[in-house]
XYZ file of N, CA and C in Angstrom:
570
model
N 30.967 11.433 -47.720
C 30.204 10.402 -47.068
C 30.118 10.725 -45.577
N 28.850 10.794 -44.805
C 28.988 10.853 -43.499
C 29.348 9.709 -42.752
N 29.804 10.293 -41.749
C 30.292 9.513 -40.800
C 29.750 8.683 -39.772
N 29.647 7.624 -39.186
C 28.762 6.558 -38.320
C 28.639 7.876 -36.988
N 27.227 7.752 -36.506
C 27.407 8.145 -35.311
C 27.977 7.874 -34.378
N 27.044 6.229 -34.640
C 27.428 5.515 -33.063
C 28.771 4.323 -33.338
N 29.940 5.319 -33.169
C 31.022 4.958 -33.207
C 31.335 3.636 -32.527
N 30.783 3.623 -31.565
C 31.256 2.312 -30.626
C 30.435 1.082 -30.773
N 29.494 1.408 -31.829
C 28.862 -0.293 -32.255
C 29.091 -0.146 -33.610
N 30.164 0.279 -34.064
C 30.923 -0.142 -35.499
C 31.907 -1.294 -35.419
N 31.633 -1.878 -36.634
C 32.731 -3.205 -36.711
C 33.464 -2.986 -37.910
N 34.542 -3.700 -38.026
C 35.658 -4.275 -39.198
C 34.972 -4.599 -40.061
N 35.789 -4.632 -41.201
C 35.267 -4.993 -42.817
C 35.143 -5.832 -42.768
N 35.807 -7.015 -42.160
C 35.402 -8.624 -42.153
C 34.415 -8.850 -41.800
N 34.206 -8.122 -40.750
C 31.865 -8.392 -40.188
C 31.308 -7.987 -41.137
N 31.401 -6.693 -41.921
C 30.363 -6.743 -42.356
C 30.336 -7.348 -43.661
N 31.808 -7.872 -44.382
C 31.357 -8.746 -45.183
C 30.624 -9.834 -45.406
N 30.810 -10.336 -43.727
C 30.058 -11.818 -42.829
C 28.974 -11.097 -42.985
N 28.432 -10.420 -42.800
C 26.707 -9.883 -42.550
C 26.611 -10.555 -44.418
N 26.973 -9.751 -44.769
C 26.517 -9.569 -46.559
C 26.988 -10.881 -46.958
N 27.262 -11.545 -46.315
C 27.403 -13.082 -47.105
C 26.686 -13.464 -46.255
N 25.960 -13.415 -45.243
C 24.952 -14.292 -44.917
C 23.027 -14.056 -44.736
N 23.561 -12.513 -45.362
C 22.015 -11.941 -45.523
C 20.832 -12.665 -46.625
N 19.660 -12.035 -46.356
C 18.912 -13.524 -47.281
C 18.654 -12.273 -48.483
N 18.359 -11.061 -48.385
C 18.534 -10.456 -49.417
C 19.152 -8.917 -48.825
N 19.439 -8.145 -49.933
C 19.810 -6.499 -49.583
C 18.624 -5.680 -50.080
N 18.479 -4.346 -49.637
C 18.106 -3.468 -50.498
C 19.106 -2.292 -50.944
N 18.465 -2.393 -52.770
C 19.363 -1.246 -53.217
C 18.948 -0.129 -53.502
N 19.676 0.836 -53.495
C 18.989 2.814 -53.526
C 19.602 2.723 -54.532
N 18.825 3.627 -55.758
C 19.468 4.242 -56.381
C 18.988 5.560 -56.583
N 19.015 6.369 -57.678
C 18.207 7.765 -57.737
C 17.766 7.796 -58.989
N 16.170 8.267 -58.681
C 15.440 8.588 -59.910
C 15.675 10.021 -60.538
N 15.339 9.855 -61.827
C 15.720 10.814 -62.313
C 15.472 12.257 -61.950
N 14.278 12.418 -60.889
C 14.127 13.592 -60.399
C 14.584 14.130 -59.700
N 15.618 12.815 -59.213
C 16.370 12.984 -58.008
C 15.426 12.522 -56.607
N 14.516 11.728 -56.580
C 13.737 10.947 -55.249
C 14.784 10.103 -55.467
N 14.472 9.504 -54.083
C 15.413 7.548 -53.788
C 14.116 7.114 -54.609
N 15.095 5.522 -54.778
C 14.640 4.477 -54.985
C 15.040 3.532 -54.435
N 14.181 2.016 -53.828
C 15.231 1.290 -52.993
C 14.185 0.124 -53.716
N 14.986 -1.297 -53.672
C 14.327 -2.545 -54.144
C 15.305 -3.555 -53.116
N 13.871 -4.614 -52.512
C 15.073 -5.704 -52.379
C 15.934 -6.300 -53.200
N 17.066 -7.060 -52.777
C 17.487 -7.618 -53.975
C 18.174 -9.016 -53.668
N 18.200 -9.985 -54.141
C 18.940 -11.437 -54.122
C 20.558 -11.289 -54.987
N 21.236 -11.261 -54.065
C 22.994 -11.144 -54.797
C 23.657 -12.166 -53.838
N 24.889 -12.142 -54.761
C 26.098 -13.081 -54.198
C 27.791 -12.409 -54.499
N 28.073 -12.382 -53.131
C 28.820 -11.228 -52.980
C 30.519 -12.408 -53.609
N 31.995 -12.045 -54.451
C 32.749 -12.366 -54.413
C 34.106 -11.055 -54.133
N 34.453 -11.449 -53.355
C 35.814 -10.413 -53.050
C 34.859 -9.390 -52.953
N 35.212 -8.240 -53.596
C 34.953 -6.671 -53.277
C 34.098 -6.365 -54.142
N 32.706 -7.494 -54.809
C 32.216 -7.475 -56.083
C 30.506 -7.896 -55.505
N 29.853 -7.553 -55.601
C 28.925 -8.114 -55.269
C 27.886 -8.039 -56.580
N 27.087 -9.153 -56.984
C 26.690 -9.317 -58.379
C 24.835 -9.329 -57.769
N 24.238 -9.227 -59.085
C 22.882 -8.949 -58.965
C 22.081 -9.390 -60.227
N 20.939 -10.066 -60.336
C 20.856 -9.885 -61.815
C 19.538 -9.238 -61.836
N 18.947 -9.075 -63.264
C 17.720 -7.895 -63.370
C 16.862 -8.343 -64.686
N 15.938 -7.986 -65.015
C 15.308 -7.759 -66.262
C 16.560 -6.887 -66.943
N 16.287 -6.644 -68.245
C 17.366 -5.387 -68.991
C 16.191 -4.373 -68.752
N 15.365 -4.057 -68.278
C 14.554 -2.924 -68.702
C 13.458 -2.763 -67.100
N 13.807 -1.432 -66.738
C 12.689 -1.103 -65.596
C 13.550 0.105 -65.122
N 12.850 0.472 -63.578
C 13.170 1.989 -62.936
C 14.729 1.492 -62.397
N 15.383 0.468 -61.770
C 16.697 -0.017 -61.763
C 17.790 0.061 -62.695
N 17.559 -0.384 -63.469
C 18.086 -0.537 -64.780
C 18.424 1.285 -64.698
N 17.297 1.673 -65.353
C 17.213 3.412 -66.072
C 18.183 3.836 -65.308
N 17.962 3.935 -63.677
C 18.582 4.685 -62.378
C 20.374 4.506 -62.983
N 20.157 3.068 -63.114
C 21.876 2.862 -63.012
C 22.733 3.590 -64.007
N 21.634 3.388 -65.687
C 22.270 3.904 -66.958
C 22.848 5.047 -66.136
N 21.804 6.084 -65.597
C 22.146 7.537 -65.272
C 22.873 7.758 -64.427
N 22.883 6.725 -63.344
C 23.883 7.370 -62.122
C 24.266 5.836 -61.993
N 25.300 5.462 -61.788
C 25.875 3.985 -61.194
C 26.254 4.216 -59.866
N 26.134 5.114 -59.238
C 26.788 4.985 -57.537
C 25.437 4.500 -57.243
N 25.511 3.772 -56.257
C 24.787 3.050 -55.337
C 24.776 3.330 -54.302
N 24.342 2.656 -53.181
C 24.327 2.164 -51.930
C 23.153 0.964 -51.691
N 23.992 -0.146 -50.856
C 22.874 -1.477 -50.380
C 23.298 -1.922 -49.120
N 21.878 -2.006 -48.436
C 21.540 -2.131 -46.980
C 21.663 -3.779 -47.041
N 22.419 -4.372 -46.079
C 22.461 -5.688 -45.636
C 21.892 -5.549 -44.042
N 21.263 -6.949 -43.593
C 20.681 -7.041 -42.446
C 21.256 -8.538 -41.896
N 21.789 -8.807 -40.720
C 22.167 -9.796 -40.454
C 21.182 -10.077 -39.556
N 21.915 -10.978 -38.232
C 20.701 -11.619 -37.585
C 19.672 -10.409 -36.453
N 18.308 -10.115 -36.134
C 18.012 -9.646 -35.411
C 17.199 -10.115 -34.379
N 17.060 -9.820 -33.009
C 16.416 -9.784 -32.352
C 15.821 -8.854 -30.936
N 14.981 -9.594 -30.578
C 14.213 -8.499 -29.614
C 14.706 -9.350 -28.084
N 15.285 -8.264 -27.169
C 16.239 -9.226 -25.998
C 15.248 -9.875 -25.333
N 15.598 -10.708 -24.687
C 14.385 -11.384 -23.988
C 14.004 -10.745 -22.632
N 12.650 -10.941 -22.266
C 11.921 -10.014 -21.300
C 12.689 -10.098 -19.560
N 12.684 -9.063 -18.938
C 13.123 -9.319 -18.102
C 12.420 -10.067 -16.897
N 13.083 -10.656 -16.011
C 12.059 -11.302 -14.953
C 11.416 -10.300 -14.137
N 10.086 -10.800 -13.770
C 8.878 -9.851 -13.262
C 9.964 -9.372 -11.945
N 10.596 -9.919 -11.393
C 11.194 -9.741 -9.839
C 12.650 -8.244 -9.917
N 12.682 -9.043 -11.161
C 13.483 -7.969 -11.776
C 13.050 -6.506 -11.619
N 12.192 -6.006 -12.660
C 10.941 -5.176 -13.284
C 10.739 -4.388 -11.576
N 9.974 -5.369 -10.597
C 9.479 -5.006 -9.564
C 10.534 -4.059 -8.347
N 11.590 -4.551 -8.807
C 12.876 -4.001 -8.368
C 13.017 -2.871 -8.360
N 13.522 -2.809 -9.519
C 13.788 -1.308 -10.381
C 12.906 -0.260 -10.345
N 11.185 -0.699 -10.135
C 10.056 0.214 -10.209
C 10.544 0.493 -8.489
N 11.181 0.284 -7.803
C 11.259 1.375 -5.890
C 11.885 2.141 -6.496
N 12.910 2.486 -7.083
C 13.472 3.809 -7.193
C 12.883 4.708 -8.628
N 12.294 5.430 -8.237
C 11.458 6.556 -9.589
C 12.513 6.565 -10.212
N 13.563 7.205 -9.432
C 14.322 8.151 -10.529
C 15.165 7.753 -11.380
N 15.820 6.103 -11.337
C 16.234 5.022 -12.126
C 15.360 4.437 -12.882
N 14.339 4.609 -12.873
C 13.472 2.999 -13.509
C 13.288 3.871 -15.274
N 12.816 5.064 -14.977
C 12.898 5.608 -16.399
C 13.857 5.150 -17.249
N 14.954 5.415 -16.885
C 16.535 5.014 -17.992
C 16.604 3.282 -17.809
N 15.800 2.334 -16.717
C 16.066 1.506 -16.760
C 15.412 0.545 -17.659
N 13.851 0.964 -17.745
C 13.033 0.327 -18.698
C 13.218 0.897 -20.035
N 13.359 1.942 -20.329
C 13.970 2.617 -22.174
C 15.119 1.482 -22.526
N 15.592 0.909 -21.629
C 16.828 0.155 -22.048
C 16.442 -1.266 -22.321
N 15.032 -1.379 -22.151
C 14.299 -2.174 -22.388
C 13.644 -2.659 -24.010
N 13.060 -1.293 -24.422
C 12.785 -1.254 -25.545
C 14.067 -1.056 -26.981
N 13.875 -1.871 -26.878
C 15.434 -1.682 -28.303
C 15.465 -3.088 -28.904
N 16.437 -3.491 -29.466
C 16.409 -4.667 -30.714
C 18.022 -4.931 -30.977
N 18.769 -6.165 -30.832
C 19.633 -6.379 -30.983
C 19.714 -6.634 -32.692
N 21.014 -6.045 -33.178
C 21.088 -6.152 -34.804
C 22.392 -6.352 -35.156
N 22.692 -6.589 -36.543
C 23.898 -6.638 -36.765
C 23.528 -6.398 -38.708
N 24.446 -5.172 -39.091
C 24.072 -4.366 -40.232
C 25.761 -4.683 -41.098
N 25.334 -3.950 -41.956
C 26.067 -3.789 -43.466
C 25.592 -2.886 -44.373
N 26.613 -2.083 -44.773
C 25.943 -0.927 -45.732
C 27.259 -0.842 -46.602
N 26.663 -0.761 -47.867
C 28.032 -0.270 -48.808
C 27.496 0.429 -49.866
N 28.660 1.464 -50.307
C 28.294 2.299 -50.983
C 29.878 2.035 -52.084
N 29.217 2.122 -53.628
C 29.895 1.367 -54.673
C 29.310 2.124 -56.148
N 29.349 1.385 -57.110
C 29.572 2.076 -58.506
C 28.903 0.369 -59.474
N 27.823 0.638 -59.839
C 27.141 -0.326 -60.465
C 27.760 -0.447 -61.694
N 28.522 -1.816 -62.523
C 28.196 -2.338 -63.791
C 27.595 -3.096 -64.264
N 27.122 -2.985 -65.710
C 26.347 -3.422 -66.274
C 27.588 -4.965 -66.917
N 27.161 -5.941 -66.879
C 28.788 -6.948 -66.671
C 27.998 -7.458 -68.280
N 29.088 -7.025 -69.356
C 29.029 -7.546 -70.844
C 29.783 -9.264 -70.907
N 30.951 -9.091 -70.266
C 31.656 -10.177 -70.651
C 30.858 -11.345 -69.896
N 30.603 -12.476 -71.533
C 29.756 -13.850 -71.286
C 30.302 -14.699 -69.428
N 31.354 -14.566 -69.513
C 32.111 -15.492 -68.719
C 31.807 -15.097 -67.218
N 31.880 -13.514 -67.204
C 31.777 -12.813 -65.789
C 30.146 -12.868 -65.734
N 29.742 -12.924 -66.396
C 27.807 -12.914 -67.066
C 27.729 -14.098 -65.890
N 28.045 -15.288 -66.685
C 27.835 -16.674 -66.144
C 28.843 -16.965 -64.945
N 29.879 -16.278 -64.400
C 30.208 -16.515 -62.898
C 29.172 -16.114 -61.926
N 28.668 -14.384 -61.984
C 27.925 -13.861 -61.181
C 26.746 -14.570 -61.693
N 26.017 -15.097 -62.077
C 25.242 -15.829 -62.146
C 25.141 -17.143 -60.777
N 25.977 -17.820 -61.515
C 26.926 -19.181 -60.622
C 26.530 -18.770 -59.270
N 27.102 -17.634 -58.639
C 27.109 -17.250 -57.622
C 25.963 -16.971 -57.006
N 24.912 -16.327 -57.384
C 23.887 -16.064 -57.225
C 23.037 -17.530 -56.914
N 23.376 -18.286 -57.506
C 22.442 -19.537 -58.240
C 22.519 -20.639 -57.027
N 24.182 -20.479 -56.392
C 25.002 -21.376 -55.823
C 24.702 -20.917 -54.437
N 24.118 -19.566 -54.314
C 23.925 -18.866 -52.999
C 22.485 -20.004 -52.182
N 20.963 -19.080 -53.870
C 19.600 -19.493 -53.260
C 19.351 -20.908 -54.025
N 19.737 -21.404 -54.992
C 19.239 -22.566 -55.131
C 20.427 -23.598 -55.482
N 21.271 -24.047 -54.644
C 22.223 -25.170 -54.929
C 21.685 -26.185 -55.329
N 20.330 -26.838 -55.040
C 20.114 -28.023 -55.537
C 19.298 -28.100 -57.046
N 19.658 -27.247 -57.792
C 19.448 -27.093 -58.987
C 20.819 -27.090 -59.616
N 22.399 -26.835 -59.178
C 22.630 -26.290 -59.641
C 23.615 -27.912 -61.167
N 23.286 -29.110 -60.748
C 23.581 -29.640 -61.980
C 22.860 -29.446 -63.658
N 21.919 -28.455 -63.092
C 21.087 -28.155 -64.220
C 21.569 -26.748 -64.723
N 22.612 -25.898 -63.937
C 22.625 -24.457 -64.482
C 23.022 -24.085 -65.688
N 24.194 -24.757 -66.196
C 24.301 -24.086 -67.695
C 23.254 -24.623 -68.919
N 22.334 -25.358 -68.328
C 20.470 -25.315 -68.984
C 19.774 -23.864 -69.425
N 20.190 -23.812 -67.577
C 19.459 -22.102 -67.717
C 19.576 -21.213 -68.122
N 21.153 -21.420 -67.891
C 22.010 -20.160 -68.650
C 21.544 -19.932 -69.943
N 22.156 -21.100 -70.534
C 21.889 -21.257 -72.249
C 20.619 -20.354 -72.620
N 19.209 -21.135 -71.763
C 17.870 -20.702 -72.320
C 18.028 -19.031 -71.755
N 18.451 -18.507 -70.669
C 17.732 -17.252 -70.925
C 19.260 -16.266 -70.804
N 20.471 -16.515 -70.741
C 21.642 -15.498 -70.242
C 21.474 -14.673 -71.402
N 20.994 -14.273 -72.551
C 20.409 -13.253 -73.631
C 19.648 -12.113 -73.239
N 18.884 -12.439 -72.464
C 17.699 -12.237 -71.803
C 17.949 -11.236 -70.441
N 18.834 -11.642 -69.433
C 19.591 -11.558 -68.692
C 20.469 -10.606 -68.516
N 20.026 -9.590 -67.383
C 21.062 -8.141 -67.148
C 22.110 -8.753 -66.107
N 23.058 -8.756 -66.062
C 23.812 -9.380 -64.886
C 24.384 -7.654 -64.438
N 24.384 -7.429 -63.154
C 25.125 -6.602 -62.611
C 26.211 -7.097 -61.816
N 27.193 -6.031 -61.369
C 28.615 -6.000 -60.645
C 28.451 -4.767 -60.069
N 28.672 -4.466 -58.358
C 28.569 -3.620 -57.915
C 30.141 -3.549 -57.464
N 30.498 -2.378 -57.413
C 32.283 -2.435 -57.088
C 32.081 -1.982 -55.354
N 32.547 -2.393 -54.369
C 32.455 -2.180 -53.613
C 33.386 -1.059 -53.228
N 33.312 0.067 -52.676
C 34.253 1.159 -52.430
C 33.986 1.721 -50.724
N 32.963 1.626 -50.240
C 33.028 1.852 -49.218
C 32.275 0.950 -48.509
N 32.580 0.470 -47.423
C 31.958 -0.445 -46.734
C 31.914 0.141 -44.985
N 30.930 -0.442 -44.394
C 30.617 -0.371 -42.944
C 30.131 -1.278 -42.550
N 30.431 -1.693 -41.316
C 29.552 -3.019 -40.818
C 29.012 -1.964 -39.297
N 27.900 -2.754 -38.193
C 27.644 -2.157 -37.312
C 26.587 -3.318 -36.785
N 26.902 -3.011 -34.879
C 26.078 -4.175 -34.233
C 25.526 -3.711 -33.249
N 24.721 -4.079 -32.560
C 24.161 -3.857 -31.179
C 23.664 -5.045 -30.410
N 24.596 -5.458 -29.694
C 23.923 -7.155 -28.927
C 24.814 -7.076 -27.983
N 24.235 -7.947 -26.519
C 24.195 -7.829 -25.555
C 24.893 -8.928 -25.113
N 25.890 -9.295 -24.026
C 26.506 -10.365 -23.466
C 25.151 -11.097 -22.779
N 25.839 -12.334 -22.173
C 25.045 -13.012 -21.269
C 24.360 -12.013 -20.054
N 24.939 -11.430 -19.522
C 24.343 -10.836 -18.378
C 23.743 -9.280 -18.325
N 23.280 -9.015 -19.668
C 22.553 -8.106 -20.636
C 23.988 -6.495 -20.520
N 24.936 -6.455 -20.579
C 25.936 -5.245 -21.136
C 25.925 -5.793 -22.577
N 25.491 -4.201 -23.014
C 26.152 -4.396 -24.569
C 27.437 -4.367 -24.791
N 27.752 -5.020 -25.949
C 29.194 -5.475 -25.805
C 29.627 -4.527 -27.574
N 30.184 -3.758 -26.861
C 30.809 -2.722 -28.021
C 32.283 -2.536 -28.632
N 32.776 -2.012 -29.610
C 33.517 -1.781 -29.869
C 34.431 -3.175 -30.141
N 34.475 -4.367 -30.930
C 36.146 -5.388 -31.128
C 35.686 -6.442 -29.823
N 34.632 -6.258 -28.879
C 34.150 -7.381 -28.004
C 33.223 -8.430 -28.269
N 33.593 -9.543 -28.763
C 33.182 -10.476 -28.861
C 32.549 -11.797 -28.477
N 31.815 -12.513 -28.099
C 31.555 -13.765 -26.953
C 32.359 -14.793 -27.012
């Protein structure tokens, strides 16, 4: 597995579990049989070191996994674009040539906060783990359904691929800026 470049906007496993529990969906890679990627968004609900998914039983996902179960899925937490600097500012920085280059590039960029894990897909047989990762999923995007779920279950969990991704490697990673625009790297927090 390679290694993060940018060492100093890496975070702890606890962030990026926080990312992946609060992302609105992931995308997952897997590999086609020719060996191209494949990537799909996806709606999951992550428990402990397990993160669940569910599927049709049948498509290019499905196939990918029969053949290869390692994974990898991209989580995205909150992003944004920093806010503009004041014109007086700007006007500043443009007297000296030979600063303003490195000063405005520092301009263009995007504050983020990521999650990536790389894991080993199952196909989840047992009814019970079927209908937890379900639960979870269910309990994530639609709670106010959920006095109705073992309805749903009943009518379609037959029907119903439930996945379990084992989590084995994880990374979290950020780039955001204090109040007085320093990025704040490495275990620094507001």
């Amino acid at each position: 597995m390679r290694e993060m470049r940018r060492k100093d906007r890496a975070m702890d496993k606890s962030f990026a579990l926080s990312i992946i529990d609060k992302a609105e969906f992931g995308t997952l890679a897997t590999t086609n049989e020719d060996g191209s990627p494949y990537c799909i968004p996806i709606s999951f609900a992550r428990q402990d070191d397990k993160i669940y998914l569910h599927s049709a039983c049948q498509g290019a996902k499905v196939e990918n996994i029969e053949r290869n179960p390692k994974v990898c899925i991209s989580f995205v937490g909150e992003v944004q674009v920093p806010p503009p600097s004041p014109k007086e500012e700007l006007d500043k920085a443009m007297e000296n040539p030979q600063t303003f280059g490195k000063y405005i590039s520092n301009k263009f960029t995007t504050e983020f906060e990521s999650a990536l894990v790389f894991g080993t897909a199952h196909f989840v047989e047992d009814r019970e783990e079927k209908i937890l990762g379900l639960r979870l999923i269910s309990e994530k995007y639609t709670p106010f359904y959920m006095p109705y779920f073992m309805d749903a279950v009943e009518a379609s969990l037959r029907v119903t691929c439930v996945l379990r991704i084992d989590i084995e490697n994880i990374s979290g990673k950020r780039k955001k800026y204090d109040k007085d625009g320093i990025e704040m790297k490495w275990g620094r927090m507001e």
